[in-house]
Coordinates of C-alpha atoms in Angstrom, one line a residue:
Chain L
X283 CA -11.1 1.6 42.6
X284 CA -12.3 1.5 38.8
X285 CA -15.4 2.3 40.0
X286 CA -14.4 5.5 41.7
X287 CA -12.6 6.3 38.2
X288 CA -15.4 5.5 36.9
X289 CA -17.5 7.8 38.9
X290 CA -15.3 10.7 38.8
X291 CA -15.7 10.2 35.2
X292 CA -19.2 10.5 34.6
X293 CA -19.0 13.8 36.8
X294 CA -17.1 15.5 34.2
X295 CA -19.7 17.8 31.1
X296 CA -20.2 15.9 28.0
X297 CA -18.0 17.6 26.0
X298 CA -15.4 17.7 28.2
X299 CA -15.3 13.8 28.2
X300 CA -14.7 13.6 23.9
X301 CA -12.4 16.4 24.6
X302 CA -10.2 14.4 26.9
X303 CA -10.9 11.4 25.5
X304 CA -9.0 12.4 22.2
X305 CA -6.3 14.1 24.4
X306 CA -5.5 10.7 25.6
X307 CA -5.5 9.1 22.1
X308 CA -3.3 12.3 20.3
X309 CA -1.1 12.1 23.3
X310 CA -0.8 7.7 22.2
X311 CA -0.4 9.0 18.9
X312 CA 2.1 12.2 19.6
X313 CA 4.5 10.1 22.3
X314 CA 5.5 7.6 20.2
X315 CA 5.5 9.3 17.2
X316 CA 8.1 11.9 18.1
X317 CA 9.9 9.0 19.7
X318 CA 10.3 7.6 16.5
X319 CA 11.8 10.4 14.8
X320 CA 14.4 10.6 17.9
X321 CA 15.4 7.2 16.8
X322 CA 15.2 7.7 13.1
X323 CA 17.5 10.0 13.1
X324 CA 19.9 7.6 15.1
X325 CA 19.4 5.0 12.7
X326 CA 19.7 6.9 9.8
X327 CA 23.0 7.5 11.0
X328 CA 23.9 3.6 11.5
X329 CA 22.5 2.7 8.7
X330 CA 24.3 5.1 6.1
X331 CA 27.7 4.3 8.5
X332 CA 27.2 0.6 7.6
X333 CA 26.1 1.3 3.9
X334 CA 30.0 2.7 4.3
X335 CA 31.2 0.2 5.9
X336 CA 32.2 2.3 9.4
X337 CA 30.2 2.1 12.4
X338 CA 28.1 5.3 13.0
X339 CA 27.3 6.3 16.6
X340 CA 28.5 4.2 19.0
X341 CA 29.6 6.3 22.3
X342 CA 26.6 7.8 24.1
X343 CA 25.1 4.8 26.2
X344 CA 25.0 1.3 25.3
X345 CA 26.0 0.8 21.6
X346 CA 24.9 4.7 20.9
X347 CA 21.6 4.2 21.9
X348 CA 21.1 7.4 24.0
X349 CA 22.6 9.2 21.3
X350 CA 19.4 11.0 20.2
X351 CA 18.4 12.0 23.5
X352 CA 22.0 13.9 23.5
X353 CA 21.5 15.4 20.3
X354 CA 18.0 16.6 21.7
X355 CA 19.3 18.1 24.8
X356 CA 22.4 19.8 23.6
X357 CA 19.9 21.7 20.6
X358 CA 17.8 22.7 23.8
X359 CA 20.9 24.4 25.2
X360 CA 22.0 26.2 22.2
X361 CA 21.2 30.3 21.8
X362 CA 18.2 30.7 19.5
X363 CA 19.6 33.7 17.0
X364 CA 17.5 35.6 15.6
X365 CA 18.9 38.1 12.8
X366 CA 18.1 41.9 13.3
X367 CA 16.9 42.2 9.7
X368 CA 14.5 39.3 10.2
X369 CA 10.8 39.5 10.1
X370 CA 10.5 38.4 13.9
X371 CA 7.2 37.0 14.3
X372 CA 7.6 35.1 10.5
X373 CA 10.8 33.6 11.7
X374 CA 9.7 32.2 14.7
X375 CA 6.5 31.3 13.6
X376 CA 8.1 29.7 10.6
X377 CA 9.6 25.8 12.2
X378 CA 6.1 25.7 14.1
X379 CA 4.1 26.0 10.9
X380 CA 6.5 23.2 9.2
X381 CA 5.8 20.8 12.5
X382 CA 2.3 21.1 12.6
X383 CA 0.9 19.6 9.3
X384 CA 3.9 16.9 9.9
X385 CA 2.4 16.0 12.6
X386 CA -1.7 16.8 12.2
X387 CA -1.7 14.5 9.1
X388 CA -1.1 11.3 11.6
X389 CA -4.9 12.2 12.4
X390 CA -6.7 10.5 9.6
X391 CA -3.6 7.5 9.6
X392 CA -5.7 4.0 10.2
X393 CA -3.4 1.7 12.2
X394 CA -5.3 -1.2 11.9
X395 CA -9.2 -2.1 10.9
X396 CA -9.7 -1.2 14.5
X397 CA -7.5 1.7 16.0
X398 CA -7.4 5.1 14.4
X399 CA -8.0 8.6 16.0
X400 CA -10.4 9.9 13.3
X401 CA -11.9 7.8 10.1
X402 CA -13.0 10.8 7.9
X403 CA -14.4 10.4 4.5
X404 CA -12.3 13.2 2.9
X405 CA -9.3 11.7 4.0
X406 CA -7.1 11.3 1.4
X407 CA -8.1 15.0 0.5
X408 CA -7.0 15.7 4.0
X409 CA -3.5 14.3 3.5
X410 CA -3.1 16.1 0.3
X411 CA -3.9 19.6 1.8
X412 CA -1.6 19.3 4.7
X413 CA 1.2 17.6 2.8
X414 CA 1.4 20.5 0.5
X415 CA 1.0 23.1 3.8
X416 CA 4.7 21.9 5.0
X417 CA 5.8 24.7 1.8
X418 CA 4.4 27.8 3.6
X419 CA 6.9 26.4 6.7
X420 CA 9.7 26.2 4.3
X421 CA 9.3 30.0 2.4
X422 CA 7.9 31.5 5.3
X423 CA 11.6 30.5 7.1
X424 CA 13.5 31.6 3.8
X425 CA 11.6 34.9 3.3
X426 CA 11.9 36.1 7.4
X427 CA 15.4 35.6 7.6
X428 CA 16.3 38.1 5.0
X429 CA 19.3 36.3 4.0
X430 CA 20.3 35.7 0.5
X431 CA 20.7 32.2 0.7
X432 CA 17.5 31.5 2.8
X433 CA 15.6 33.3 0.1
X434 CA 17.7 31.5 -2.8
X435 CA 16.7 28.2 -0.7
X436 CA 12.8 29.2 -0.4
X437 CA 12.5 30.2 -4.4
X438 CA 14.3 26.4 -5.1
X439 CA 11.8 24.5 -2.9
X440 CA 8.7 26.4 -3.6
X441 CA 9.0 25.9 -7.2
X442 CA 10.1 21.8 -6.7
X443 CA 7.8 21.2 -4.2
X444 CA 4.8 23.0 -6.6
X445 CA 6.0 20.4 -9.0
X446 CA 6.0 17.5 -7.2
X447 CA 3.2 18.1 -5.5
X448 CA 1.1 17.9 -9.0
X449 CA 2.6 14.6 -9.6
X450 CA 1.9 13.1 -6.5
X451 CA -1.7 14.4 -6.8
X452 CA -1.9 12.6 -10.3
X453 CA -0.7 9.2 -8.6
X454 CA -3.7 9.5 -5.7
X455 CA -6.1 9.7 -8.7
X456 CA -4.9 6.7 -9.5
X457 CA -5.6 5.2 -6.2
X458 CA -8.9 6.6 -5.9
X459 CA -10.1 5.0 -9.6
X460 CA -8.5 1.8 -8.1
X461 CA -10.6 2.2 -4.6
X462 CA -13.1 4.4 -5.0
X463 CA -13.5 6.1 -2.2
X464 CA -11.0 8.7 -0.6
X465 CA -11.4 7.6 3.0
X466 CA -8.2 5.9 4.2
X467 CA -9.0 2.5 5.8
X468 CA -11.9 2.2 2.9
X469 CA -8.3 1.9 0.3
X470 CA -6.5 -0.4 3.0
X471 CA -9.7 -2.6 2.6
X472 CA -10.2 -2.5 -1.2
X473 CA -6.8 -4.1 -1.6
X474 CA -7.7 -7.2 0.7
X475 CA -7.1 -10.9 -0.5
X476 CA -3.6 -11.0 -0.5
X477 CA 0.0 -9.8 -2.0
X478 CA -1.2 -9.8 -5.5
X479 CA -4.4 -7.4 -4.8
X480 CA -1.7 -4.7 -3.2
X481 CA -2.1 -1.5 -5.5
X482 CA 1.8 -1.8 -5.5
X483 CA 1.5 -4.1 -8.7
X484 CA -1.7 -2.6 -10.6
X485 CA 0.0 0.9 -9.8
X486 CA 3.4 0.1 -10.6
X487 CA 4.1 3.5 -11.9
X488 CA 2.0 5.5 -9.8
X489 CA 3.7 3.5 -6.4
X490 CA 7.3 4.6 -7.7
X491 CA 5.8 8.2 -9.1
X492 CA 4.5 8.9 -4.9
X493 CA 6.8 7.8 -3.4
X494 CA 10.2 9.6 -5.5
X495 CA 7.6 12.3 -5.1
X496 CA 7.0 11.8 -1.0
X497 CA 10.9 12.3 -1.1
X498 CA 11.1 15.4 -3.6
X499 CA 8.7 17.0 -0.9
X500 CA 10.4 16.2 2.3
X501 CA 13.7 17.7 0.7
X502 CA 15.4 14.4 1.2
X503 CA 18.9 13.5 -0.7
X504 CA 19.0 13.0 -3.9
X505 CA 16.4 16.1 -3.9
X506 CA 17.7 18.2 -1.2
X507 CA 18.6 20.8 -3.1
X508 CA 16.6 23.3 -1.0
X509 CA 19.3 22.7 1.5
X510 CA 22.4 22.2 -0.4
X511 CA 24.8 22.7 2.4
X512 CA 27.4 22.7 -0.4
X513 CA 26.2 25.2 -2.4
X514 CA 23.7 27.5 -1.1
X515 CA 25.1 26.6 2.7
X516 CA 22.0 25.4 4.4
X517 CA 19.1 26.8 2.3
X518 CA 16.1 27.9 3.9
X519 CA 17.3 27.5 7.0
X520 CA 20.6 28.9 7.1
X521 CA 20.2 31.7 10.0
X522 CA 18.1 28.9 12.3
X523 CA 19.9 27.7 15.5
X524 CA 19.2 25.8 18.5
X525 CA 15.7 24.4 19.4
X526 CA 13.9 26.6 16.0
X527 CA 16.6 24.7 13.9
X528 CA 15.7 21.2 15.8
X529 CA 12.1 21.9 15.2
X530 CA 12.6 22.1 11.4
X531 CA 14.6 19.1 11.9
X532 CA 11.5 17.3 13.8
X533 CA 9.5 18.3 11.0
X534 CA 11.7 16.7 8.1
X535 CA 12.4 13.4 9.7
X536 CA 8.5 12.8 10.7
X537 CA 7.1 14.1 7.1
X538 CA 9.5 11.5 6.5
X539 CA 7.5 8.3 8.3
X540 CA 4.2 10.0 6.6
X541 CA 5.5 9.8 3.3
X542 CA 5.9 6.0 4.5
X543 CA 2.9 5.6 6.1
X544 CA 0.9 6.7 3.7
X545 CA 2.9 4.8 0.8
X546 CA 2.6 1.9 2.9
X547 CA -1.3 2.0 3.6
X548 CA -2.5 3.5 -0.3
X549 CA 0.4 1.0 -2.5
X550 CA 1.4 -1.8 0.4
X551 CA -2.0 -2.9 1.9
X552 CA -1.7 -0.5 5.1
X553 CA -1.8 -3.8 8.1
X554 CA -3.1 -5.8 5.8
X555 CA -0.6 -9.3 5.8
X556 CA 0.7 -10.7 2.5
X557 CA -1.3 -14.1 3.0
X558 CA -4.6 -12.4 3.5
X559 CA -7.4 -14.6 2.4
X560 CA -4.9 -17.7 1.5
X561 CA -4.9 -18.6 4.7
X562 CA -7.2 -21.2 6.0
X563 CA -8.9 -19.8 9.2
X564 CA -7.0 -23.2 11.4
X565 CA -4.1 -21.5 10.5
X566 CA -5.2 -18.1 12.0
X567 CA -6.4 -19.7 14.9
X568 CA -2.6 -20.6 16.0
X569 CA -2.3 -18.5 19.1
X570 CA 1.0 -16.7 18.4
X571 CA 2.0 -17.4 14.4
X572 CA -1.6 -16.7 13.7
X573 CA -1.5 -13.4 15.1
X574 CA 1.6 -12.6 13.3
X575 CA 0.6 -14.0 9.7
X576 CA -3.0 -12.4 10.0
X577 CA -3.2 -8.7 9.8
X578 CA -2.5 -6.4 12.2
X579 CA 0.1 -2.9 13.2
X580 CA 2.9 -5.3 12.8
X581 CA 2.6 -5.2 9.3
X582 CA 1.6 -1.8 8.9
X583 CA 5.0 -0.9 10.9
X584 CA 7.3 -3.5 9.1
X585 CA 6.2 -1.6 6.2
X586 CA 7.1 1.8 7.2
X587 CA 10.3 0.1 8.6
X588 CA 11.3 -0.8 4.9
X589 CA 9.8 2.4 3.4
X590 CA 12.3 4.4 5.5
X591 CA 15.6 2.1 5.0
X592 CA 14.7 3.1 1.4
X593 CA 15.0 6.9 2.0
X594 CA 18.0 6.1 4.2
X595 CA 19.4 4.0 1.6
X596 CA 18.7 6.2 -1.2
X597 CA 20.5 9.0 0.5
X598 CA 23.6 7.3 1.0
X599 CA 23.6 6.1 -2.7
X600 CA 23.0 8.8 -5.1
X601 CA 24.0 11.9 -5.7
X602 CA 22.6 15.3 -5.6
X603 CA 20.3 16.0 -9.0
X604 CA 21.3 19.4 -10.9
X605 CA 18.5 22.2 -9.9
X606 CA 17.2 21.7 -13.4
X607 CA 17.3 18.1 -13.8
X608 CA 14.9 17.7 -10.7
X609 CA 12.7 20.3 -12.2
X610 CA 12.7 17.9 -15.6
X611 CA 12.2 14.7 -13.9
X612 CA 9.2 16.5 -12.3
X613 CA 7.2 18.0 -15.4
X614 CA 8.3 16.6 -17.9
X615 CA 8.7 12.3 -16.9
X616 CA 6.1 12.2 -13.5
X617 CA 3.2 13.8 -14.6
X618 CA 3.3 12.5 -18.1
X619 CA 3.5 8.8 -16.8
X620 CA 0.9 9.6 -14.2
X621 CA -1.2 11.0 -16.9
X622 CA -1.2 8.6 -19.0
X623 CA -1.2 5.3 -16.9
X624 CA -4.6 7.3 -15.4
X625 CA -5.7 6.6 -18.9
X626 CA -4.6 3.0 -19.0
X627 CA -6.9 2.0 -15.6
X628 CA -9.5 3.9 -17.0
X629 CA -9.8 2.3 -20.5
X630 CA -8.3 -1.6 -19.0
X631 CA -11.7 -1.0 -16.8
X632 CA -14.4 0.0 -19.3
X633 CA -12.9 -1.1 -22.4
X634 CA -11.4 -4.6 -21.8
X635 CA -13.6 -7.1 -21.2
X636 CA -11.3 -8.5 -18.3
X637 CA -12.0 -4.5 -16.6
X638 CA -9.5 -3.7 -14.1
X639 CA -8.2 -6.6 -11.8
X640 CA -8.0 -5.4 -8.2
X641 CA -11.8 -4.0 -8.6
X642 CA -12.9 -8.0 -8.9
Chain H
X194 CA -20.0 13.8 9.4
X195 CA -18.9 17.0 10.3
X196 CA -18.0 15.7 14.4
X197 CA -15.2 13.1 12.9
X198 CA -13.4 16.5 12.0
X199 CA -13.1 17.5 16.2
X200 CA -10.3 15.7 17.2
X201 CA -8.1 16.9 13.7
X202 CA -9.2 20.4 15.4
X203 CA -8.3 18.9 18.9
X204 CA -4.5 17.4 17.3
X205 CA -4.3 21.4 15.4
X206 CA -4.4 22.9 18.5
X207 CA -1.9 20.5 20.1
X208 CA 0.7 20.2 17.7
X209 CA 0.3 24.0 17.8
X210 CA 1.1 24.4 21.5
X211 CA 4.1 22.1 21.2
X212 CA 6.0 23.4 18.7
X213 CA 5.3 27.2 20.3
X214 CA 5.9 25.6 23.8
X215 CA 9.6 23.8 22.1
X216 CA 10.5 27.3 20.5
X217 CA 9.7 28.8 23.8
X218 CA 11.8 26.6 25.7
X219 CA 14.7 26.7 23.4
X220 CA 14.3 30.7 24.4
X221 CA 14.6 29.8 28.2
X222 CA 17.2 27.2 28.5
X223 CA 19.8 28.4 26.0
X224 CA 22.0 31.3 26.4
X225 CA 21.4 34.5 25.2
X226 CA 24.0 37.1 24.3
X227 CA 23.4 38.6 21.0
X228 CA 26.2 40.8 19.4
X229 CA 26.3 42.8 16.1
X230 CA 28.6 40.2 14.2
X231 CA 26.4 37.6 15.5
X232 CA 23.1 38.8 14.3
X233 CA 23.7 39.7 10.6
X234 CA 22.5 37.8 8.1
X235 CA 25.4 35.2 6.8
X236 CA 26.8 35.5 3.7
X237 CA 30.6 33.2 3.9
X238 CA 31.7 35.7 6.0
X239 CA 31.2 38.5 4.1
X240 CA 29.3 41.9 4.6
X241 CA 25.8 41.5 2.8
X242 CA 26.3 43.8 -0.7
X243 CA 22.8 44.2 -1.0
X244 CA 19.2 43.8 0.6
X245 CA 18.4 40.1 0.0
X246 CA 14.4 40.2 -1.5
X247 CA 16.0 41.1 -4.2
X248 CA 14.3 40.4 -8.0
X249 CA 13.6 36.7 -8.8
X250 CA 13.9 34.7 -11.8
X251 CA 10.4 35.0 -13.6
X252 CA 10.6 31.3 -14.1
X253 CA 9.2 30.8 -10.4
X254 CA 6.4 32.7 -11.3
X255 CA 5.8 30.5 -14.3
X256 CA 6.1 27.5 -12.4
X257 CA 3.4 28.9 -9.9
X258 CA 0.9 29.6 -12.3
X259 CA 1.1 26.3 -14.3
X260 CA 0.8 24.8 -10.7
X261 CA -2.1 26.5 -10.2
X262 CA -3.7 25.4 -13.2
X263 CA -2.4 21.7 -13.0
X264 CA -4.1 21.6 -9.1
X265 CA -7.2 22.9 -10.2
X266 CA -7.1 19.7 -12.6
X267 CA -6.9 17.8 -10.2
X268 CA -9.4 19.1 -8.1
X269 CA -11.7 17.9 -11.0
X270 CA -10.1 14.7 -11.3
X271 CA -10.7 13.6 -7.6
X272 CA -14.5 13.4 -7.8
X273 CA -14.6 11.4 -11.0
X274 CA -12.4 9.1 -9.7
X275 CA -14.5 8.4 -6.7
X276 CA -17.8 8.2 -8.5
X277 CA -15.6 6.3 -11.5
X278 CA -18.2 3.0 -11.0
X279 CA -21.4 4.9 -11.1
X280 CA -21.0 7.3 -14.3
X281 CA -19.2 4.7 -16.2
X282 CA -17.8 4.5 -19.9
X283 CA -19.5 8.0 -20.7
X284 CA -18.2 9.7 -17.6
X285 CA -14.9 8.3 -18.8
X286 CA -14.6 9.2 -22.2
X287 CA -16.0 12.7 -21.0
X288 CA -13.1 13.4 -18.2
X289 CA -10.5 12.3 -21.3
X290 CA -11.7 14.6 -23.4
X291 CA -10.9 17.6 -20.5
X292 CA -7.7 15.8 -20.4
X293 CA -6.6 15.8 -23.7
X294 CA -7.8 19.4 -24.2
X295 CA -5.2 20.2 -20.7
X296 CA -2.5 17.6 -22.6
X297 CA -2.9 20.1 -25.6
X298 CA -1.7 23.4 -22.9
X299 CA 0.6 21.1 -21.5
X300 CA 1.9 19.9 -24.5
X301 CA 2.6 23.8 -25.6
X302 CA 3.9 25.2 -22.5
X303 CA 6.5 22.4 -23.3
X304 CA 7.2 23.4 -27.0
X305 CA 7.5 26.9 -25.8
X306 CA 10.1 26.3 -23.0
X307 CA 8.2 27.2 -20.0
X308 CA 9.5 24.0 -18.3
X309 CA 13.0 24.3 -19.2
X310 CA 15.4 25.9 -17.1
X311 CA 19.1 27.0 -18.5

């Protein structure tokens, strides 16, 4: 049998064999990925109902669980409006170009030492370009709907995005100085040896700067001001319905496990375990506890798990910043702290004689 | 390695036919009766007064450019940062010195208010 596979294989062209053979890793990448988001969203809602002490979702198959798939399938069902003064072809095209950079940045992600789709060198330039690409998705939607709130919604974003987007730059240079290199799983492996090496620690400032920052972008409460549903309605997305509403949806909730991801694999040690490199190697060679303590996706994903109870939490905690205190916070406390604690790795490395610890 | 950049091309191309395929289908399978009251834009539920591109605060534009400025630093600041152990304490002190001549601009486009917004 495998060798009939195998045969029928080999009788496909070269290039159609790396074509297919990245198919079938997007396609492991893309299922469970957008599986994820179904169930963020469901526990999102659980979460902030037991933050306030109710129950959240709890109808729809056992204990709520099918609740997203219901949610799915009644936005399929719902009329797609489109406005008559729209731009047509902006405003459709508009959810699509949020939910492809949400998605295409999961490319250069390295799961563990071992699995990844694609290990570029640029990497972390990558991510950068396509985090900031999710604002043409965003003003693209607010400008093609013609309506005054969209537009009101796509002015507020552009402009706080713009500004967070420099301060989350400044925190990568950070990483880089700390790494020195900008490929992905290079950084995971610079902060080897343990808890103490995590760039968490040495970065302190730069760790909180990226990740406020990763929420500022992904117009998450406390910054969701480009929404606003009680002030400016719904923002950018006011005159969306149905499956081009559920797209922009999509979008949010799986910039959302990015912004962890990548927090997770440039500040927490990507799969890396806490105990890396304290543990004697008899230890490791426990068949099940070994595997759990050593490295591994487990870690990577209990780390994305945390990451995103902290959004969760964070939006059923605070409330909404003032346009212009968001706008302060941005210029005028991120970037200066990023600026200069740039400054302070660069002179603790070539001016102290101790040089910069995670580098040793 | 210009080849490790395929499948990113491969993943464009898919994510691109999804979310077209999703709006698609979200054409198909829902309803579709449109009406006059239905399609115009939504203002709390009154008539629009006026066409909605209308003239923006000039503070966005502001914003934009000093974005623009402050990306283009950091466009500078990602190579040093990788080569950080090879040019060393002069390569350093060099990149500070661009940096405190940017701190300078930042530090008057601050004074003057550009960053304030009341």
């Amino acid at each position: 049998m495998t060798e009939l596979a195998l045969s029928l294989w080999s009788w496909f062209p070269g290039w159609s064999q790396i074509a297919l053979l990245n198919l079938g890793k997007i396609v492991l990448i893309i299922a469970p990925l957008l599986l994820a988001v179904a169930y963020l969203t469901f526990a999102e809602r659980k979460v902030i109902g037991y933050i306030q002490v109710r129950i959240g979702p709890n109808r729809v198959g056992p204990r709520g669980w099918l609740q997203p798939i219901a949610d799915g399938v009644k936005l399929l069902l719902k009329e797609v409006i489109v406005p008559t003064n729209a731009n047509k072809f902006l405003f459709v095209s508009a959810p699509v170009l949020t939910f492809v950079p949400a998605i295409v940045a999961w490319a250069v992600i390295p799961f563990t030492d071992t699995i990844w789709l694609t290990d570029i060198d640029a990497g972390l330039l990558f991510i950068l370009a396509l985090t900031s690409m999710g604002v043409y998705g965003v003003i693209v939607a607010g400008w093609a709907s013609n309506s005054k709130y969209a537009f009101l919604g796509a002015m507020r974003s552009a402009a706080q995005i713009v500004a967070y987007e420099i301060a989350m730059g400044f925190a990568l240079v950070g990483v880089l100085m700390a790494a020195g290199s900008l490929n992905l799983r290079e950084i995971v492996h610079a902060q080897a040896g343990g808890l103490h090496h995590w760039y968490f620690l040495w970065l302190f400032p730069l760790f909180l700067v990226y990740f406020i920052s990763g929420i500022a972008e992904t117009n998450r409460a406390p910054f969701d001001v480009a929404e606003g549903e009680s002030e400016i309605v719904a923002g950018f997305h006011v005159e969306y319905s149905g499956m081009a509403f559920a797209i922009f949806f999509l979008a949010e909730y799986a910039n959302m496990i990015l912004i962890s991801a990548l927090t997770a694999v440039m500040f927490l040690g990507g799969w890396l375990s806490p105990l890396d490199g304290l543990l004697s190697p008899g230890v490791l060679a426990i068949p099940v506890l070994g595997g759990l303590l050593g490295g591994g996706i487990h870690w990577l994903l209990a780390k994305i798990t945390f990451l995103l109870f902290c959004f969760v939490w964070f939006r059923a905690t605070f409330p909404r910043y003032r346009y212009d205190q968001i706008m302060r916070l941005g210029w005028k406390v991120f970037i200066p702290v990023t600026l200069v604690w740039i400054a302070v790795i660069g002179a603790a490395k070539f001016l102290t004689p101790w040089g910069f610890p995670p580098l040793h | 390695m210009l080849r490790n950049y395929l499948p990113i091309l491969i993943f464009m191309a898919v994510a691109l036919v999804m979310g077209g395929a999703m709006v698609l289908m979200g054409r198909m399978l829902g309803p579709n009766r449109p009406d006059s009251a239905k399609l115009s834009p939504y203002e709390c539920g009154f008539e629009a007064f006026e066409d909605s591109r209308m003239t923006f605060d000039v503070r966005y534009y502001l914003v934009a450019i000093l974005f623009i400025i402050f990306d283009l630093e950091i466009a500078f600041l990602f190579p040093w940062a990788v080569a950080l152990n090879d040019i060393g304490l002069f390569g350093f002190v060099s990149m500070m010195l661009f940096l405190g001549i940017l701190v300078v601009g930042f530090v008057y486009e601050w004074k003057r208010g550009a960053l304030e917004w009341e």
